[in-house]
């Protein structure tokens, strides 16, 4: 269904009222919402949010979406002026002219001494398509640096790489989300959607009612609980055991004759190599490596096999979905590819019998990896090493092809070398809080403090911004126009409702990053080519992506502004042949691969997958896995500022099986210290009988002593460069007995305009 775009205005006794339909500022579900402001003379504006009709959320919102408007009323610590670190080592308000002049001169100095790659850029999956595109262009054209990557490397990189290898193209869900409504069976690996994107759960109700919801998670999460009372199966492998589990299920599918032989012969290559690689992962062998019994492995394989066979004969479809739990590993690409391989064996992708998809996390996680801020990609999912792609972008950007840099360091390597020999000496951070979200966060903070120049653009003083030399205040979601691309590949309109809060100084106040990059480019000798109007940037995106895998060329701003939510690719303004629930035609490509996959021969790729050895924890060690609470999002920069969300989960916690807690001298509510060679964190114990006894779970939203990523390692997947977030060896011991002050933001915080002095930071 295509939403009806609308902006309503009116008046009440208390003031004028305006409403726009827009989309949530949080996850990639991008739920539609009606956002209303009542402007009251002499009093603060009031805001309200209501869920709007849209296929992904069908009018529903989660707690984060319902409280999103509170971020617009938070004035006490909203950044309203640029901050510049003075000679006293403190951050002080300044003007835009002074801030940008300082940044420009420091970039010149660093690049004169260290070359173009002396300055790096770190972006975000939360930026609009227009800002993502402009940031990649700014890095490569204005800065001339190869050193750009983004926090999506910590989110979608393994699934993206696996989809590209197998299908030739990366679109998170290559089918409409509503296709899941009719499914009889869904295998969901490593995703707790009941907490991370609650409106998604309604699309699993059909599989749950059929008893066909299979959830793979080492703990009894809220999503796993949906399998109770005949809803399906919960499989709890040891962290890191997902790859072998999938290979063993595939072995049973092949051995017991469930493979779709005709589909495989027509549409897939590499079956023999894959068959040989899984042949020795029979269930009795796999159970020792996965912690899942051989009988359960066979049960999963047979349920999938029978359901897929019926689906291929015209029955209800079958889907395999993956999330970060199986992807955020040093073998995450192989694990995601094993899930895709299983779907191919069952004859699902590119058919009406079902398919494979990955659940994109960040709000613009899909668009964020399409538009050029990924270090190895150019807009449209073009390759930065492909001569034809480079030549195309050089023409669009009106530069010499030879001037375009090649690929730089992926995110973890960029952050873990910055400020050191051979690393960047200056870093511009846009929309990311790496001091909390990056692996081995203690090392990252040390490196931030070693930089010659750290510039952070944000709307609150995040933990990363506290370390900056220059902080630039930018717009929130309801203060800007733009487009986002959701987890289905639908291009959506983000609409401006209000102006940002003003500053006492007319040369201050939050500004769009598009304006910031325009002004910096001018100071760096690139006075043109960086428009500040998002509609103008979108028009350039159309030209840049024409003929590419992620082709937006058939779209235009007015089409999306009118309420259409097309699925890319849209090489021209083509209709999909389907109609929405309102009877309007759907634009774009709703279902990928129905005729052919994106490889030159039109076939999907199977290949041998050989898992590495899973190291056994040393005596006394447990395995830490990280994730999210329902009420918080990413590093918590936004949600820790919403009282209703912070009050629910005010501090870091660690979920521990009661038997494990007893063994370690802990009880529910005690404070515990979790430690390893990287560092340590403190957290409040929550006893949870639904988690494995060898595993503990901590959310990664918190600052200070509650930062879970102090413990995660800098190990990365060799194919995707995804860090290992889900399988960290740790020790557990009692901490202090008294309840600590929550590592969040107090409800009555004063404006935060200072940070540790340079001397303290060093």
mmCIF file with all atom_site columns, N, CA, C and O in Angstrom, residues 540-571:
data_model
loop_
_atom_site.group_PDB
_atom_site.id
_atom_site.type_symbol
_atom_site.label_atom_id
_atom_site.label_alt_id
_atom_site.label_comp_id
_atom_site.label_asym_id
_atom_site.label_entity_id
_atom_site.label_seq_id
_atom_site.pdbx_PDB_ins_code
_atom_site.Cartn_x
_atom_site.Cartn_y
_atom_site.Cartn_z
_atom_site.occupancy
_atom_site.B_iso_or_equiv
_atom_site.pdbx_formal_charge
_atom_site.auth_seq_id
_atom_site.auth_comp_id
_atom_site.auth_asym_id
_atom_site.auth_atom_id
_atom_site.pdbx_PDB_model_num
ATOM 1   N N  . UNK A 1 540 ? 20.753 14.511 -8.396  1.00 0.00 ? 540 UNK A N  1
ATOM 2   C CA . UNK A 1 540 ? 22.090 14.030 -8.737  1.00 0.00 ? 540 UNK A CA 1
ATOM 3   C C  . UNK A 1 540 ? 22.216 12.536 -8.453  1.00 0.00 ? 540 UNK A C  1
ATOM 4   O O  . UNK A 1 540 ? 22.895 11.808 -9.195  1.00 0.00 ? 540 UNK A O  1
ATOM 5   N N  . UNK A 1 541 ? 21.576 12.068 -7.390  1.00 0.00 ? 541 UNK A N  1
ATOM 6   C CA . UNK A 1 541 ? 21.571 10.635 -7.099  1.00 0.00 ? 541 UNK A CA 1
ATOM 7   C C  . UNK A 1 541 ? 20.975 9.861  -8.267  1.00 0.00 ? 541 UNK A C  1
ATOM 8   O O  . UNK A 1 541 ? 21.474 8.784  -8.647  1.00 0.00 ? 541 UNK A O  1
ATOM 9   N N  . UNK A 1 542 ? 19.908 10.365 -8.850  1.00 0.00 ? 542 UNK A N  1
ATOM 10  C CA . UNK A 1 542 ? 19.297 9.696  -10.001 1.00 0.00 ? 542 UNK A CA 1
ATOM 11  C C  . UNK A 1 542 ? 20.309 9.529  -11.124 1.00 0.00 ? 542 UNK A C  1
ATOM 12  O O  . UNK A 1 542 ? 20.406 8.456  -11.735 1.00 0.00 ? 542 UNK A O  1
ATOM 13  N N  . UNK A 1 543 ? 21.076 10.571 -11.413 1.00 0.00 ? 543 UNK A N  1
ATOM 14  C CA . UNK A 1 543 ? 22.074 10.480 -12.485 1.00 0.00 ? 543 UNK A CA 1
ATOM 15  C C  . UNK A 1 543 ? 23.218 9.550  -12.090 1.00 0.00 ? 543 UNK A C  1
ATOM 16  O O  . UNK A 1 543 ? 23.721 8.774  -12.907 1.00 0.00 ? 543 UNK A O  1
ATOM 17  N N  . UNK A 1 544 ? 23.613 9.614  -10.836 1.00 0.00 ? 544 UNK A N  1
ATOM 18  C CA . UNK A 1 544 ? 24.760 8.823  -10.375 1.00 0.00 ? 544 UNK A CA 1
ATOM 19  C C  . UNK A 1 544 ? 24.459 7.329  -10.384 1.00 0.00 ? 544 UNK A C  1
ATOM 20  O O  . UNK A 1 544 ? 25.346 6.511  -10.625 1.00 0.00 ? 544 UNK A O  1
ATOM 21  N N  . UNK A 1 545 ? 23.205 6.960  -10.096 1.00 0.00 ? 545 UNK A N  1
ATOM 22  C CA . UNK A 1 545 ? 22.862 5.539  -9.980  1.00 0.00 ? 545 UNK A CA 1
ATOM 23  C C  . UNK A 1 545 ? 22.292 4.952  -11.270 1.00 0.00 ? 545 UNK A C  1
ATOM 24  O O  . UNK A 1 545 ? 21.982 3.756  -11.313 1.00 0.00 ? 545 UNK A O  1
ATOM 25  N N  . UNK A 1 546 ? 22.140 5.757  -12.306 1.00 0.00 ? 546 UNK A N  1
ATOM 26  C CA . UNK A 1 546 ? 21.563 5.264  -13.558 1.00 0.00 ? 546 UNK A CA 1
ATOM 27  C C  . UNK A 1 546 ? 22.387 4.095  -14.092 1.00 0.00 ? 546 UNK A C  1
ATOM 28  O O  . UNK A 1 546 ? 23.595 4.195  -14.268 1.00 0.00 ? 546 UNK A O  1
ATOM 29  N N  . UNK A 1 547 ? 21.721 2.975  -14.326 1.00 0.00 ? 547 UNK A N  1
ATOM 30  C CA . UNK A 1 547 ? 22.395 1.799  -14.844 1.00 0.00 ? 547 UNK A CA 1
ATOM 31  C C  . UNK A 1 547 ? 23.095 0.952  -13.810 1.00 0.00 ? 547 UNK A C  1
ATOM 32  O O  . UNK A 1 547 ? 23.649 -0.100 -14.146 1.00 0.00 ? 547 UNK A O  1
ATOM 33  N N  . UNK A 1 548 ? 23.083 1.379  -12.547 1.00 0.00 ? 548 UNK A N  1
ATOM 34  C CA . UNK A 1 548 ? 23.756 0.632  -11.485 1.00 0.00 ? 548 UNK A CA 1
ATOM 35  C C  . UNK A 1 548 ? 22.804 -0.403 -10.897 1.00 0.00 ? 548 UNK A C  1
ATOM 36  O O  . UNK A 1 548 ? 21.617 -0.449 -11.221 1.00 0.00 ? 548 UNK A O  1
ATOM 37  N N  . UNK A 1 549 ? 23.332 -1.236 -10.010 1.00 0.00 ? 549 UNK A N  1
ATOM 38  C CA . UNK A 1 549 ? 22.502 -2.263 -9.384  1.00 0.00 ? 549 UNK A CA 1
ATOM 39  C C  . UNK A 1 549 ? 21.369 -1.642 -8.580  1.00 0.00 ? 549 UNK A C  1
ATOM 40  O O  . UNK A 1 549 ? 20.215 -2.073 -8.661  1.00 0.00 ? 549 UNK A O  1
ATOM 41  N N  . UNK A 1 550 ? 21.697 -0.636 -7.768  1.00 0.00 ? 550 UNK A N  1
ATOM 42  C CA . UNK A 1 550 ? 20.680 0.098  -7.015  1.00 0.00 ? 550 UNK A CA 1
ATOM 43  C C  . UNK A 1 550 ? 20.329 1.348  -7.815  1.00 0.00 ? 550 UNK A C  1
ATOM 44  O O  . UNK A 1 550 ? 20.852 2.431  -7.582  1.00 0.00 ? 550 UNK A O  1
ATOM 45  N N  . UNK A 1 551 ? 19.460 1.179  -8.777  1.00 0.00 ? 551 UNK A N  1
ATOM 46  C CA . UNK A 1 551 ? 19.150 2.216  -9.764  1.00 0.00 ? 551 UNK A CA 1
ATOM 47  C C  . UNK A 1 551 ? 17.957 3.040  -9.280  1.00 0.00 ? 551 UNK A C  1
ATOM 48  O O  . UNK A 1 551 ? 16.850 2.537  -9.140  1.00 0.00 ? 551 UNK A O  1
ATOM 49  N N  . UNK A 1 552 ? 18.200 4.326  -9.026  1.00 0.00 ? 552 UNK A N  1
ATOM 50  C CA . UNK A 1 552 ? 17.149 5.246  -8.607  1.00 0.00 ? 552 UNK A CA 1
ATOM 51  C C  . UNK A 1 552 ? 16.755 6.201  -9.744  1.00 0.00 ? 552 UNK A C  1
ATOM 52  O O  . UNK A 1 552 ? 15.993 7.138  -9.531  1.00 0.00 ? 552 UNK A O  1
ATOM 53  N N  . UNK A 1 553 ? 17.267 5.960  -10.941 1.00 0.00 ? 553 UNK A N  1
ATOM 54  C CA . UNK A 1 553 ? 17.140 6.973  -11.993 1.00 0.00 ? 553 UNK A CA 1
ATOM 55  C C  . UNK A 1 553 ? 15.703 7.200  -12.429 1.00 0.00 ? 553 UNK A C  1
ATOM 56  O O  . UNK A 1 553 ? 15.381 8.276  -12.945 1.00 0.00 ? 553 UNK A O  1
ATOM 57  N N  . UNK A 1 554 ? 14.822 6.203  -12.247 1.00 0.00 ? 554 UNK A N  1
ATOM 58  C CA . UNK A 1 554 ? 13.437 6.377  -12.649 1.00 0.00 ? 554 UNK A CA 1
ATOM 59  C C  . UNK A 1 554 ? 12.574 7.095  -11.634 1.00 0.00 ? 554 UNK A C  1
ATOM 60  O O  . UNK A 1 554 ? 11.378 7.265  -11.868 1.00 0.00 ? 554 UNK A O  1
ATOM 61  N N  . UNK A 1 555 ? 13.165 7.500  -10.538 1.00 0.00 ? 555 UNK A N  1
ATOM 62  C CA . UNK A 1 555 ? 12.425 8.214  -9.498  1.00 0.00 ? 555 UNK A CA 1
ATOM 63  C C  . UNK A 1 555 ? 12.592 9.711  -9.658  1.00 0.00 ? 555 UNK A C  1
ATOM 64  O O  . UNK A 1 555 ? 13.506 10.188 -10.326 1.00 0.00 ? 555 UNK A O  1
ATOM 65  N N  . UNK A 1 556 ? 11.722 10.452 -9.031  1.00 0.00 ? 556 UNK A N  1
ATOM 66  C CA . UNK A 1 556 ? 11.957 11.890 -8.879  1.00 0.00 ? 556 UNK A CA 1
ATOM 67  C C  . UNK A 1 556 ? 11.345 12.342 -7.563  1.00 0.00 ? 556 UNK A C  1
ATOM 68  O O  . UNK A 1 556 ? 10.517 11.657 -6.967  1.00 0.00 ? 556 UNK A O  1
ATOM 69  N N  . UNK A 1 557 ? 11.800 13.468 -7.116  1.00 0.00 ? 557 UNK A N  1
ATOM 70  C CA . UNK A 1 557 ? 11.427 13.991 -5.801  1.00 0.00 ? 557 UNK A CA 1
ATOM 71  C C  . UNK A 1 557 ? 9.915  14.150 -5.674  1.00 0.00 ? 557 UNK A C  1
ATOM 72  O O  . UNK A 1 557 ? 9.320  13.790 -4.657  1.00 0.00 ? 557 UNK A O  1
ATOM 73  N N  . UNK A 1 558 ? 9.278  14.685 -6.726  1.00 0.00 ? 558 UNK A N  1
ATOM 74  C CA . UNK A 1 558 ? 7.840  14.938 -6.651  1.00 0.00 ? 558 UNK A CA 1
ATOM 75  C C  . UNK A 1 558 ? 7.051  13.643 -6.528  1.00 0.00 ? 558 UNK A C  1
ATOM 76  O O  . UNK A 1 558 ? 6.031  13.581 -5.835  1.00 0.00 ? 558 UNK A O  1
ATOM 77  N N  . UNK A 1 559 ? 7.522  12.581 -7.196  1.00 0.00 ? 559 UNK A N  1
ATOM 78  C CA . UNK A 1 559 ? 6.853  11.289 -7.116  1.00 0.00 ? 559 UNK A CA 1
ATOM 79  C C  . UNK A 1 559 ? 6.836  10.773 -5.683  1.00 0.00 ? 559 UNK A C  1
ATOM 80  O O  . UNK A 1 559 ? 5.805  10.334 -5.169  1.00 0.00 ? 559 UNK A O  1
ATOM 81  N N  . UNK A 1 560 ? 7.981  10.830 -5.027  1.00 0.00 ? 560 UNK A N  1
ATOM 82  C CA . UNK A 1 560 ? 8.071  10.353 -3.644  1.00 0.00 ? 560 UNK A CA 1
ATOM 83  C C  . UNK A 1 560 ? 7.331  11.308 -2.712  1.00 0.00 ? 560 UNK A C  1
ATOM 84  O O  . UNK A 1 560 ? 6.676  10.882 -1.759  1.00 0.00 ? 560 UNK A O  1
ATOM 85  N N  . UNK A 1 561 ? 7.418  12.589 -2.993  1.00 0.00 ? 561 UNK A N  1
ATOM 86  C CA . UNK A 1 561 ? 6.733  13.571 -2.160  1.00 0.00 ? 561 UNK A CA 1
ATOM 87  C C  . UNK A 1 561 ? 5.223  13.387 -2.223  1.00 0.00 ? 561 UNK A C  1
ATOM 88  O O  . UNK A 1 561 ? 4.503  13.690 -1.257  1.00 0.00 ? 561 UNK A O  1
ATOM 89  N N  . UNK A 1 562 ? 4.735  12.850 -3.330  1.00 0.00 ? 562 UNK A N  1
ATOM 90  C CA . UNK A 1 562 ? 3.296  12.627 -3.483  1.00 0.00 ? 562 UNK A CA 1
ATOM 91  C C  . UNK A 1 562 ? 2.817  11.421 -2.690  1.00 0.00 ? 562 UNK A C  1
ATOM 92  O O  . UNK A 1 562 ? 1.613  11.154 -2.646  1.00 0.00 ? 562 UNK A O  1
ATOM 93  N N  . UNK A 1 563 ? 3.734  10.680 -2.083  1.00 0.00 ? 563 UNK A N  1
ATOM 94  C CA . UNK A 1 563 ? 3.342  9.574  -1.230  1.00 0.00 ? 563 UNK A CA 1
ATOM 95  C C  . UNK A 1 563 ? 3.698  8.207  -1.746  1.00 0.00 ? 563 UNK A C  1
ATOM 96  O O  . UNK A 1 563 ? 3.471  7.205  -1.070  1.00 0.00 ? 563 UNK A O  1
ATOM 97  N N  . UNK A 1 564 ? 4.273  8.116  -2.952  1.00 0.00 ? 564 UNK A N  1
ATOM 98  C CA . UNK A 1 564 ? 4.704  6.819  -3.454  1.00 0.00 ? 564 UNK A CA 1
ATOM 99  C C  . UNK A 1 564 ? 5.938  6.356  -2.678  1.00 0.00 ? 564 UNK A C  1
ATOM 100 O O  . UNK A 1 564 ? 6.793  7.155  -2.305  1.00 0.00 ? 564 UNK A O  1
ATOM 101 N N  . UNK A 1 565 ? 6.010  5.063  -2.446  1.00 0.00 ? 565 UNK A N  1
ATOM 102 C CA . UNK A 1 565 ? 7.148  4.463  -1.744  1.00 0.00 ? 565 UNK A CA 1
ATOM 103 C C  . UNK A 1 565 ? 7.702  3.343  -2.619  1.00 0.00 ? 565 UNK A C  1
ATOM 104 O O  . UNK A 1 565 ? 7.487  2.161  -2.349  1.00 0.00 ? 565 UNK A O  1
ATOM 105 N N  . UNK A 1 566 ? 8.410  3.683  -3.689  1.00 0.00 ? 566 UNK A N  1
ATOM 106 C CA . UNK A 1 566 ? 8.824  2.686  -4.684  1.00 0.00 ? 566 UNK A CA 1
ATOM 107 C C  . UNK A 1 566 ? 9.941  1.775  -4.185  1.00 0.00 ? 566 UNK A C  1
ATOM 108 O O  . UNK A 1 566 ? 10.722 2.131  -3.308  1.00 0.00 ? 566 UNK A O  1
ATOM 109 N N  . UNK A 1 567 ? 10.001 0.589  -4.768  1.00 0.00 ? 567 UNK A N  1
ATOM 110 C CA . UNK A 1 567 ? 11.061 -0.369 -4.481  1.00 0.00 ? 567 UNK A CA 1
ATOM 111 C C  . UNK A 1 567 ? 12.152 -0.210 -5.551  1.00 0.00 ? 567 UNK A C  1
ATOM 112 O O  . UNK A 1 567 ? 11.864 -0.305 -6.745  1.00 0.00 ? 567 UNK A O  1
ATOM 113 N N  . UNK A 1 568 ? 13.388 -0.020 -5.125  1.00 0.00 ? 568 UNK A N  1
ATOM 114 C CA . UNK A 1 568 ? 14.449 -0.017 -6.131  1.00 0.00 ? 568 UNK A CA 1
ATOM 115 C C  . UNK A 1 568 ? 14.769 -1.457 -6.523  1.00 0.00 ? 568 UNK A C  1
ATOM 116 O O  . UNK A 1 568 ? 14.494 -2.377 -5.736  1.00 0.00 ? 568 UNK A O  1
ATOM 117 N N  . UNK A 1 569 ? 15.344 -1.690 -7.706  1.00 0.00 ? 569 UNK A N  1
ATOM 118 C CA . UNK A 1 569 ? 15.743 -0.699 -8.710  1.00 0.00 ? 569 UNK A CA 1
ATOM 119 C C  . UNK A 1 569 ? 14.550 -0.172 -9.513  1.00 0.00 ? 569 UNK A C  1
ATOM 120 O O  . UNK A 1 569 ? 13.585 -0.893 -9.748  1.00 0.00 ? 569 UNK A O  1
ATOM 121 N N  . UNK A 1 570 ? 14.682 1.096  -9.907  1.00 0.00 ? 570 UNK A N  1
ATOM 122 C CA . UNK A 1 570 ? 13.682 1.738  -10.760 1.00 0.00 ? 570 UNK A CA 1
ATOM 123 C C  . UNK A 1 570 ? 14.444 2.394  -11.910 1.00 0.00 ? 570 UNK A C  1
ATOM 124 O O  . UNK A 1 570 ? 14.726 3.587  -11.878 1.00 0.00 ? 570 UNK A O  1
ATOM 125 N N  . UNK A 1 571 ? 14.806 1.625  -12.935 1.00 0.00 ? 571 UNK A N  1
ATOM 126 C CA . UNK A 1 571 ? 15.578 2.214  -14.025 1.00 0.00 ? 571 UNK A CA 1
ATOM 127 C C  . UNK A 1 571 ? 14.807 3.259  -14.812 1.00 0.00 ? 571 UNK A C  1
ATOM 128 O O  . UNK A 1 571 ? 15.389 4.115  -15.457 1.00 0.00 ? 571 UNK A O  1
#
